[in-house]
Structure formats: structure tokens, C-alpha cells
Tab-separated table of C-alpha atoms in Angstrom:
chain	number	residue	atom	x	y	z
A	1	PRO	CA	21.808	-38.680	-34.742
A	2	VAL	CA	25.265	-37.546	-34.070
A	3	LEU	CA	26.213	-34.345	-36.528
A	4	GLU	CA	29.539	-33.557	-37.216
A	5	LEU	CA	30.445	-30.655	-39.065
A	6	PRO	CA	33.561	-30.880	-41.997
A	7	ASP	CA	36.536	-28.714	-41.510
A	8	GLY	CA	36.199	-25.286	-42.319
A	9	CYS	CA	32.562	-25.473	-41.981
A	10	THR	CA	30.061	-23.249	-39.137
A	11	TYR	CA	26.801	-24.738	-40.325
A	12	HIS	CA	25.706	-27.995	-41.533
A	13	VAL	CA	22.693	-26.239	-43.792
A	14	PHE	CA	22.717	-23.179	-45.717
A	15	ILE	CA	18.603	-22.607	-46.580
A	16	SER	CA	18.432	-20.185	-49.619
A	17	HIS	CA	15.212	-18.848	-50.429
A	18	LYS	CA	13.693	-15.837	-52.130
A	19	TRP	CA	11.632	-13.709	-49.147
A	20	ALA	CA	8.965	-12.205	-51.146
A	21	THR	CA	7.693	-16.107	-52.097
A	22	GLY	CA	9.250	-18.615	-49.749
A	23	GLN	CA	10.414	-16.823	-46.965
A	24	ALA	CA	7.482	-17.998	-43.928
A	25	GLN	CA	7.413	-21.672	-46.065
A	26	THR	CA	11.119	-21.582	-45.650
A	27	HIS	CA	11.714	-20.971	-42.012
A	28	ALA	CA	8.136	-23.199	-40.931
A	29	ILE	CA	10.066	-26.242	-42.507
A	30	MET	CA	13.436	-25.305	-40.716
A	31	ARG	CA	12.027	-24.957	-37.607
A	32	LYS	CA	10.109	-28.149	-37.904
A	33	ILE	CA	13.426	-30.020	-39.076
A	34	GLN	CA	14.981	-28.326	-36.184
A	35	LEU	CA	12.222	-30.298	-33.269
A	36	PHE	CA	13.781	-33.240	-34.620
A	37	MET	CA	17.693	-32.514	-34.693
A	38	PRO	CA	18.121	-29.888	-32.392
A	39	ASP	CA	21.401	-29.961	-33.368
A	40	LEU	CA	21.281	-29.231	-36.530
A	41	LYS	CA	23.379	-25.876	-37.370
A	42	VAL	CA	21.375	-23.816	-39.846
A	43	TRP	CA	22.119	-20.349	-41.904
A	44	LEU	CA	18.972	-19.024	-42.063
A	45	ASP	CA	18.661	-15.234	-42.310
A	46	VAL	CA	16.742	-14.283	-39.907
A	47	ASP	CA	18.880	-15.971	-37.662
A	48	ALA	CA	22.099	-15.639	-39.419
A	49	LEU	CA	21.885	-12.028	-41.852
A	50	GLU	CA	24.403	-9.818	-40.985
A	51	ASP	CA	25.805	-8.170	-43.667
A	52	LEU	CA	24.718	-8.879	-47.599
A	53	ASN	CA	27.853	-8.990	-48.611
A	54	GLN	CA	29.218	-11.486	-46.379
A	55	LEU	CA	26.023	-14.139	-48.330
A	56	GLU	CA	29.045	-15.855	-50.430
A	57	GLY	CA	31.053	-16.287	-46.985
A	58	SER	CA	28.138	-17.891	-45.502
A	59	VAL	CA	27.793	-20.694	-48.168
A	60	ASP	CA	31.429	-21.717	-48.111
A	61	GLN	CA	31.256	-22.497	-44.218
A	62	SER	CA	28.064	-24.070	-44.775
A	63	ALA	CA	28.317	-28.312	-45.317
A	64	VAL	CA	25.285	-28.457	-47.821
A	65	PHE	CA	23.290	-25.550	-49.881
A	66	VAL	CA	19.616	-26.365	-50.109
A	67	ILE	CA	16.891	-24.456	-52.961
A	68	TYR	CA	13.463	-23.623	-51.150
A	69	TYR	CA	12.533	-23.143	-54.947
A	70	SER	CA	9.381	-20.675	-55.255
A	71	GLU	CA	8.024	-18.572	-57.948
A	72	GLY	CA	10.927	-15.279	-58.687
A	73	TYR	CA	13.919	-17.166	-57.371
A	74	PHE	CA	15.953	-17.420	-60.156
A	75	LYS	CA	15.137	-13.498	-60.815
A	76	SER	CA	17.239	-12.848	-57.461
A	77	GLU	CA	20.338	-10.927	-57.081
A	78	ASN	CA	21.173	-12.613	-54.197
A	79	CYS	CA	19.290	-16.160	-54.489
A	80	MET	CA	21.807	-15.728	-57.911
A	81	ARG	CA	24.373	-15.036	-56.061
A	82	GLU	CA	24.468	-17.604	-53.479
A	83	LEU	CA	23.361	-20.082	-55.892
A	84	TYR	CA	26.278	-19.485	-58.047
A	85	ALA	CA	28.831	-19.618	-54.923
A	86	ALA	CA	27.734	-22.916	-54.472
A	87	ILE	CA	28.637	-24.181	-57.459
A	88	LYS	CA	31.541	-22.546	-58.044
A	89	LEU	CA	32.524	-24.151	-54.175
A	90	ASN	CA	31.233	-27.502	-55.196
A	91	LYS	CA	28.791	-27.293	-52.712
A	92	PRO	CA	25.985	-30.354	-52.768
A	93	ILE	CA	22.956	-28.902	-53.485
A	94	ILE	CA	19.274	-29.764	-52.537
A	95	VAL	CA	16.443	-28.361	-53.812
A	96	LEU	CA	13.143	-27.734	-52.578
A	97	TYR	CA	9.640	-27.001	-53.969
A	98	LYS	CA	6.007	-27.199	-52.656
A	99	GLY	CA	3.875	-28.305	-55.385
A	100	ASN	CA	3.636	-31.014	-57.967
A	101	TYR	CA	5.632	-31.899	-61.285
A	102	SER	CA	4.332	-28.997	-63.036
A	103	ILE	CA	6.542	-26.506	-60.561
A	104	LEU	CA	9.484	-28.273	-61.643
A	105	ASP	CA	9.296	-27.413	-65.599
A	106	GLU	CA	8.282	-24.230	-64.300
A	107	MET	CA	11.567	-23.700	-61.869
A	108	VAL	CA	13.718	-25.328	-65.324
A	109	GLN	CA	12.028	-22.125	-67.757
A	110	GLU	CA	12.810	-19.547	-65.482
A	111	CYS	CA	16.563	-20.838	-64.434
A	112	ILE	CA	17.648	-20.816	-68.125
A	113	SER	CA	15.686	-17.535	-68.620
A	114	ASN	CA	17.610	-15.910	-65.912
A	115	CYS	CA	21.175	-18.309	-65.246
A	116	THR	CA	23.590	-16.400	-66.737
A	117	GLY	CA	26.500	-16.320	-64.825
A	118	ILE	CA	27.194	-19.994	-64.628
């Protein structure tokens, strides 16, 4: 497909994940998606992260914000910085997770306990 970038965006997608619990799965998913959509421009830490101080700017330069939820996501300071930036910038947000619907209850509880800056 033709993948146009909105004005002001460098990336189609920003992938947010907790390094300790979601890094391997996130990278595998994105590499597989890029096999089918090679022109998709993805902000992924291993490819694009140069300075932690630029996380919010990288979210701003992305058209869509994707959370890969794994345990501890909402306890991560950097994940929260990215998520709060996406909300503030009114980015479309997509949530990916591994498991059944019970994971959603866990995710909601973790968010309620840790998302105090929204």
C-alpha cells in the first residue's frame, strides 16, 4: 500500500513498550509487519533512540502511537512520558497485548494504580 506521512511526521508509528518485559516481542512483531509493509516508518528504540530527552519529540513526529502492553508498562517512567505525550498531542492510540482477555483486567488495574499524571 501507499503510505503517506501526515505533515510534520517522520514516522507512521511510534512503538512504546517496557524494555524488561516487552522488548523482544515488540521487536519481533514490528520486524514481521515491516516484511509486508517495507515502506512503513516505525519509531522503535533500537533503531531510533539517540537521547532519552527526545522521547516526547519522537512521539510528536509520529502519526500513530502503539502501546505493546506487558507487565510493568504503566510503572515505567519512560513509558508514561511517551503515553502522556501521545494523549497531550491527541495521537491515535492502539494497544497490543499477548494473552487472553484477563490481561485487559490486569492492564486496567495497573493503569489505575500508576497513571496519575493524566
